[in-house]
CSV table of C-alpha atoms in Angstrom, one decimal:
chain,number,residue,atom,x,y,z
A,15,UNK,CA,0.0,0.0,0.2
A,16,UNK,CA,1.0,3.7,-0.7
A,17,UNK,CA,3.6,5.5,1.9
A,18,UNK,CA,1.7,9.0,3.0
A,19,UNK,CA,3.7,11.8,3.6
A,20,UNK,CA,2.3,15.2,5.1
A,21,UNK,CA,4.2,17.7,4.8
A,22,UNK,CA,4.7,20.7,7.2
A,23,UNK,CA,6.5,23.9,7.5
A,24,UNK,CA,6.2,25.9,11.3
A,25,UNK,CA,7.8,28.8,11.6
A,26,UNK,CA,7.6,30.6,14.9
A,27,UNK,CA,7.1,34.2,13.4
A,28,UNK,CA,4.5,32.7,11.1
A,29,UNK,CA,0.7,31.4,11.7
A,30,UNK,CA,0.8,30.1,8.0
A,31,UNK,CA,2.2,26.2,6.7
A,32,UNK,CA,1.0,24.3,9.4
A,33,UNK,CA,-2.5,22.9,9.8
A,34,UNK,CA,-4.1,20.8,13.0
A,35,UNK,CA,-7.4,20.3,11.2
A,36,UNK,CA,-5.4,17.9,8.3
A,37,UNK,CA,-2.9,16.7,10.7
A,38,UNK,CA,-5.7,15.5,12.9
A,39,UNK,CA,-8.0,14.1,10.0
A,40,UNK,CA,-5.2,12.2,8.7
A,41,UNK,CA,-5.8,9.0,10.4
A,42,UNK,CA,-9.8,9.4,9.1
A,43,UNK,CA,-8.5,10.2,5.3
A,44,UNK,CA,-5.8,7.6,4.4
A,45,UNK,CA,-5.6,3.8,4.7
A,46,UNK,CA,-1.8,3.6,4.3
A,47,UNK,CA,1.5,4.5,6.3
A,48,UNK,CA,1.6,7.6,7.3
A,49,UNK,CA,4.4,10.2,7.9
A,50,UNK,CA,4.3,13.8,9.1
A,51,UNK,CA,7.5,15.5,7.8
A,52,UNK,CA,7.8,19.1,9.1
A,53,UNK,CA,10.6,21.5,9.2
A,54,UNK,CA,11.0,24.1,11.5
A,55,UNK,CA,12.4,26.5,13.6
A,56,UNK,CA,11.9,25.5,16.8
A,57,UNK,CA,11.0,21.9,17.2
A,58,UNK,CA,11.3,22.1,21.0
A,59,UNK,CA,8.1,23.8,20.8
A,60,UNK,CA,6.0,21.4,18.4
A,61,UNK,CA,7.5,18.4,19.8
A,62,UNK,CA,4.0,17.6,21.8
A,63,UNK,CA,1.1,18.2,19.1
A,64,UNK,CA,2.9,16.1,17.1
A,65,UNK,CA,4.1,13.2,19.6
A,66,UNK,CA,-0.1,13.0,20.3
A,67,UNK,CA,-1.4,13.1,16.9
A,68,UNK,CA,-0.9,9.4,16.7
A,69,UNK,CA,1.0,10.0,13.6
A,70,UNK,CA,4.7,9.2,13.2
A,71,UNK,CA,7.0,12.6,12.7
A,72,UNK,CA,10.3,13.7,11.2
A,73,UNK,CA,11.5,17.0,12.8
A,74,UNK,CA,13.6,18.8,10.6
A,75,UNK,CA,15.6,21.5,12.6
A,76,UNK,CA,17.2,24.9,11.7
A,77,UNK,CA,17.2,27.5,13.9
A,78,UNK,CA,18.1,30.3,10.5
A,79,UNK,CA,14.6,28.6,8.7
A,80,UNK,CA,11.8,31.2,7.7
A,81,UNK,CA,9.1,29.9,5.9
A,82,UNK,CA,10.3,31.5,3.1
A,83,UNK,CA,12.9,29.4,2.5
A,84,UNK,CA,11.2,27.3,0.0
A,85,UNK,CA,14.7,26.1,-1.6
A,86,UNK,CA,16.0,24.3,1.5
A,87,UNK,CA,12.9,22.7,1.8
A,88,UNK,CA,12.8,21.5,-1.9
A,89,UNK,CA,16.3,20.2,-1.3
A,90,UNK,CA,15.4,18.7,1.5
A,91,UNK,CA,12.1,16.6,0.0
A,92,UNK,CA,14.6,15.6,-3.5
A,93,UNK,CA,16.8,14.2,-1.4
A,94,UNK,CA,14.4,11.9,0.8
A,95,UNK,CA,12.2,11.0,-1.6
A,96,UNK,CA,14.3,10.7,-5.4
A,97,UNK,CA,14.9,7.3,-4.9
A,98,UNK,CA,12.0,6.1,-3.2
A,99,UNK,CA,8.9,3.9,-5.3
A,100,UNK,CA,5.9,4.2,-4.3
A,101,UNK,CA,4.1,7.1,-2.3
A,102,UNK,CA,1.9,9.8,-1.4
A,103,UNK,CA,3.1,14.1,-1.2
A,104,UNK,CA,-0.1,15.3,0.6
A,105,UNK,CA,0.6,19.2,0.9
A,106,UNK,CA,-2.2,21.2,2.8
A,107,UNK,CA,-4.6,23.3,0.3
A,108,UNK,CA,-3.7,26.6,-0.3
A,109,UNK,CA,-0.9,29.0,-1.5
A,110,UNK,CA,1.8,28.3,0.1
A,111,UNK,CA,1.2,24.5,0.6
A,112,UNK,CA,0.5,24.6,-3.8
A,113,UNK,CA,3.6,26.3,-4.7
A,114,UNK,CA,5.8,23.8,-2.4
A,115,UNK,CA,3.4,20.6,-3.8
A,116,UNK,CA,3.4,21.5,-7.3
A,117,UNK,CA,7.6,22.9,-7.4
A,118,UNK,CA,8.6,19.5,-5.7
A,119,UNK,CA,6.2,17.4,-8.3
A,120,UNK,CA,8.6,19.5,-10.9
A,121,UNK,CA,11.6,18.8,-9.1
A,122,UNK,CA,10.3,14.8,-9.5
A,123,UNK,CA,8.9,14.8,-12.2
A,124,UNK,CA,6.1,13.0,-10.8
A,125,UNK,CA,2.5,13.6,-11.0
A,126,UNK,CA,0.6,16.5,-9.2
A,127,UNK,CA,-3.1,17.3,-8.7
A,128,UNK,CA,-4.3,20.1,-6.8
A,129,UNK,CA,-7.1,20.6,-4.5
A,130,UNK,CA,-7.8,17.2,-4.8
A,131,UNK,CA,-11.4,16.2,-2.9
A,132,UNK,CA,-12.3,12.7,-1.9
A,133,UNK,CA,-9.2,10.0,-1.6
A,134,UNK,CA,-9.9,6.4,-2.4
A,135,UNK,CA,-7.0,3.8,-1.9
A,136,UNK,CA,-8.4,0.7,-3.0
A,137,UNK,CA,-7.9,-1.1,-5.5
A,138,UNK,CA,-6.0,1.3,-6.4
A,139,UNK,CA,-5.0,5.1,-5.2
A,140,UNK,CA,-7.6,7.3,-6.8
A,141,UNK,CA,-8.6,11.1,-6.3
A,142,UNK,CA,-11.5,13.1,-7.6
A,143,UNK,CA,-11.5,17.2,-8.1
A,144,UNK,CA,-14.0,19.3,-9.2
A,145,UNK,CA,-14.5,20.7,-12.5
A,146,UNK,CA,-14.7,24.6,-12.4
A,147,UNK,CA,-18.2,25.1,-10.4
A,148,UNK,CA,-20.1,22.5,-11.4
A,149,UNK,CA,-21.4,19.6,-9.5
A,150,UNK,CA,-19.3,17.6,-12.0
A,151,UNK,CA,-16.7,16.1,-10.6
A,152,UNK,CA,-12.7,14.3,-12.5
A,153,UNK,CA,-11.7,11.0,-11.2
A,154,UNK,CA,-7.9,10.9,-11.5
A,155,UNK,CA,-5.9,7.4,-10.9
A,156,UNK,CA,-2.5,8.4,-9.4
A,157,UNK,CA,0.6,6.9,-10.0
A,158,UNK,CA,3.0,5.5,-7.6
A,159,UNK,CA,4.8,8.4,-7.4
A,160,UNK,CA,2.6,11.4,-6.7
A,161,UNK,CA,2.0,15.2,-5.1
A,162,UNK,CA,-1.3,16.1,-4.1
A,163,UNK,CA,-3.0,19.5,-2.4
A,164,UNK,CA,-6.1,18.3,-0.1
A,165,UNK,CA,-7.8,19.5,3.4
A,166,UNK,CA,-9.1,17.3,6.0
A,167,UNK,CA,-10.5,17.7,9.4
A,168,UNK,CA,-11.1,15.8,12.0
A,169,UNK,CA,-10.8,14.9,15.6
A,170,UNK,CA,-7.2,15.5,17.4
A,171,UNK,CA,-6.2,11.6,17.8
A,172,UNK,CA,-4.3,12.2,21.8
A,173,UNK,CA,-2.6,9.2,20.9
A,174,UNK,CA,1.1,8.6,21.6
A,175,UNK,CA,3.4,9.1,18.2
A,176,UNK,CA,7.4,9.0,17.7
A,177,UNK,CA,8.9,11.7,16.8
A,178,UNK,CA,12.6,12.4,15.9
A,179,UNK,CA,14.1,15.7,15.6
A,180,UNK,CA,16.6,15.9,13.0
A,181,UNK,CA,19.6,18.7,12.7
A,182,UNK,CA,19.7,19.7,8.6
A,183,UNK,CA,21.3,22.5,7.2
A,184,UNK,CA,20.5,25.5,5.0
A,185,UNK,CA,22.5,26.6,2.1
A,186,UNK,CA,23.8,30.6,3.0
A,187,UNK,CA,22.7,31.8,-0.3
A,188,UNK,CA,19.2,30.5,0.5
A,189,UNK,CA,18.8,32.2,3.6
A,190,UNK,CA,16.1,34.7,3.3
A,191,UNK,CA,13.8,36.7,5.9
A,192,UNK,CA,10.1,36.3,6.2
A,193,UNK,CA,8.4,39.0,6.1
A,194,UNK,CA,4.0,38.9,6.5
A,195,UNK,CA,2.0,40.3,4.2
A,196,UNK,CA,0.2,42.8,5.2
A,197,UNK,CA,-3.6,42.6,3.5
A,198,UNK,CA,-5.9,45.2,4.3
A,199,UNK,CA,-5.7,46.6,1.5
A,200,UNK,CA,-6.0,43.4,-1.0
A,201,UNK,CA,-6.6,39.7,-1.7
A,202,UNK,CA,-10.2,40.1,-0.2
A,203,UNK,CA,-11.3,37.2,-2.0
A,204,UNK,CA,-8.6,34.3,-0.7
A,205,UNK,CA,-8.2,36.2,2.5
A,206,UNK,CA,-8.1,33.6,5.5
A,207,UNK,CA,-9.7,36.7,8.1
A,208,UNK,CA,-12.1,39.1,6.7
A,209,UNK,CA,-13.0,42.1,8.8
A,210,UNK,CA,-16.6,43.6,7.2
A,211,UNK,CA,-18.2,46.5,8.3
A,212,UNK,CA,-21.8,47.3,7.9
A,213,UNK,CA,-24.3,51.0,7.5
A,214,UNK,CA,-24.3,50.1,11.9
A,215,UNK,CA,-20.7,51.7,12.0
A,216,UNK,CA,-22.7,55.1,11.8
A,217,UNK,CA,-19.9,56.9,8.9
A,218,UNK,CA,-16.8,56.0,6.4
A,219,UNK,CA,-14.9,57.9,10.0
A,220,UNK,CA,-15.5,54.8,11.4
A,221,UNK,CA,-13.8,52.7,8.6
A,222,UNK,CA,-11.0,54.0,9.9
A,223,UNK,CA,-10.2,51.8,13.3
A,224,UNK,CA,-11.3,49.3,11.4
A,225,UNK,CA,-8.6,49.2,8.9
A,226,UNK,CA,-6.3,50.0,11.2
A,227,UNK,CA,-7.8,46.7,13.3
A,228,UNK,CA,-7.3,44.5,9.6
A,229,UNK,CA,-3.4,45.5,9.5
A,230,UNK,CA,-3.1,44.1,13.2
A,231,UNK,CA,-4.7,40.7,12.5
A,232,UNK,CA,-3.5,40.6,8.7
A,233,UNK,CA,-6.7,40.6,7.7
A,234,UNK,CA,-8.8,41.8,4.5
A,235,UNK,CA,-11.6,44.6,4.9
A,236,UNK,CA,-15.4,43.6,2.9
A,237,UNK,CA,-18.7,45.6,3.2
A,238,UNK,CA,-22.3,45.7,2.5
A,239,UNK,CA,-24.1,46.7,-0.6
A,240,UNK,CA,-25.2,49.7,1.7
A,241,UNK,CA,-21.7,50.7,2.7
A,242,UNK,CA,-20.4,50.4,-1.0
A,243,UNK,CA,-23.4,52.5,-2.2
A,244,UNK,CA,-22.7,55.2,0.3
A,245,UNK,CA,-19.3,55.5,-1.1
A,246,UNK,CA,-17.9,54.9,2.4
A,247,UNK,CA,-15.8,51.8,0.6
A,248,UNK,CA,-15.2,51.4,-3.0
A,249,UNK,CA,-17.7,48.7,-4.8
A,250,UNK,CA,-14.8,45.7,-5.2
A,251,UNK,CA,-15.2,45.1,-1.6
A,252,UNK,CA,-19.0,44.5,-1.7
A,253,UNK,CA,-19.5,41.1,-0.5
A,254,UNK,CA,-22.7,39.0,-1.7
A,255,UNK,CA,-25.1,37.7,-4.3
A,256,UNK,CA,-24.4,41.2,-6.4
A,257,UNK,CA,-20.5,40.5,-6.5
A,258,UNK,CA,-18.2,38.4,-4.4
A,259,UNK,CA,-18.2,35.7,-2.3
A,260,UNK,CA,-15.5,34.6,0.7
A,261,UNK,CA,-14.7,32.0,2.8
A,262,UNK,CA,-12.2,32.7,5.1
A,263,UNK,CA,-11.4,30.8,8.2
A,264,UNK,CA,-13.1,33.7,10.5
A,265,UNK,CA,-15.3,36.3,8.9
A,266,UNK,CA,-16.3,39.5,11.5
A,267,UNK,CA,-19.0,40.9,11.2
A,268,UNK,CA,-19.1,44.9,12.8
A,269,UNK,CA,-22.3,46.7,12.3
A,270,UNK,CA,-24.1,43.9,9.7
A,271,UNK,CA,-27.6,43.3,10.3
A,272,UNK,CA,-27.5,40.0,7.6
A,273,UNK,CA,-30.1,40.4,5.4
A,274,UNK,CA,-29.8,37.9,2.4
A,275,UNK,CA,-28.0,39.8,-0.3
A,276,UNK,CA,-25.2,39.9,1.9
A,277,UNK,CA,-24.8,36.5,4.1
A,278,UNK,CA,-25.4,34.8,0.9
A,279,UNK,CA,-21.6,36.0,-0.3
A,280,UNK,CA,-20.1,34.2,3.6
A,281,UNK,CA,-22.2,32.3,4.8
A,282,UNK,CA,-19.7,29.3,4.1
A,283,UNK,CA,-17.0,31.3,6.7
A,284,UNK,CA,-16.0,28.7,9.1
A,285,UNK,CA,-16.0,31.3,12.0
A,286,UNK,CA,-18.5,33.6,12.3
A,287,UNK,CA,-18.1,36.3,14.1
A,288,UNK,CA,-20.7,39.2,15.4
A,289,UNK,CA,-21.1,42.0,16.2
A,290,UNK,CA,-24.5,44.3,16.5
A,291,UNK,CA,-26.6,46.8,18.8
A,292,UNK,CA,-29.5,44.5,18.2
A,293,UNK,CA,-30.4,40.8,19.4
A,294,UNK,CA,-32.6,40.1,16.9
A,295,UNK,CA,-30.1,41.0,14.6
A,296,UNK,CA,-30.5,37.7,11.6
A,297,UNK,CA,-27.1,37.7,11.6
A,298,UNK,CA,-26.5,36.1,15.1
A,299,UNK,CA,-28.2,32.9,13.3
A,300,UNK,CA,-25.0,32.5,11.7
A,301,UNK,CA,-23.1,33.2,14.0
A,302,UNK,CA,-20.6,31.2,15.9
A,303,UNK,CA,-19.9,33.6,18.6
A,304,UNK,CA,-21.7,37.0,18.9
A,305,UNK,CA,-21.7,40.1,20.6
A,306,UNK,CA,-24.8,42.1,21.3
A,307,UNK,CA,-22.9,46.1,21.7
A,308,UNK,CA,-21.8,48.7,19.8
A,309,UNK,CA,-19.7,47.6,16.8
A,310,UNK,CA,-17.3,51.3,17.2
A,311,UNK,CA,-16.4,50.2,21.2
A,312,UNK,CA,-15.6,46.6,19.9
A,313,UNK,CA,-13.5,47.7,17.2
A,314,UNK,CA,-11.4,50.3,19.4
A,315,UNK,CA,-10.9,47.8,22.3
A,316,UNK,CA,-9.5,45.4,20.3
A,317,UNK,CA,-7.2,47.7,18.6
A,318,UNK,CA,-6.3,48.7,22.3
A,319,UNK,CA,-5.4,45.0,23.1
A,320,UNK,CA,-3.7,44.6,20.2
């Protein structure tokens, strides 16, 4: 049976590059032999997490490593897998995972499938892939050596697992400095965190603290149609049925009542946090967490806290 290797990168200075959800879902989605390979600059701090994952883990440790150092990771992966004959490399289905996955597939000259969905391991290893925005699926048989990007969820195993920590060398020429991107002004469609403001904020001036908070949270700012119609924010920031659909990990709704024209564009967010003075506002029916109160005060308090 094909051996499964889940690739993670762990930089103490970045929230990107590791997914506890996919780690927890490995045992539920893959029946074959599994191992996690982690590239990190803080092995001591993360060892316990992997030691309770139920999946054998090898952590490649170098204090100088950063998440931006693709070359070093690719070089090491090529060394590990160039002599292996039957394996599947799994990367997270995000921009970082896609970049690393596609590059190592090219270096090893093996199959690469982005955004893989259902995994079938018997009798042969296959994955499905959505065809555009349709309900149709493409069934893709995988070769004995392949790379995919994949997202899955599961319950943390809380089972002991062997963790090996190995020191690895970085070529001095490949060391790079990581600088966290500021996405408050762009990237709304692909943002992991969205701060959305509604007419309930009261004025265009009140969006300045929201923009400030977005910078601190490395988030993007969205708005309702009412806000863009008033000219408080530009039309491309409008979220809803008539413009843009977003599916971030976390969606903050400040001063948004929850009209269907807006919620149809954000109701698939993983976590929704709503702040509104009206306890009967429809947005609270969608929210995972809700605060009944003045959104402007909450924004101010968060800015002071951060």
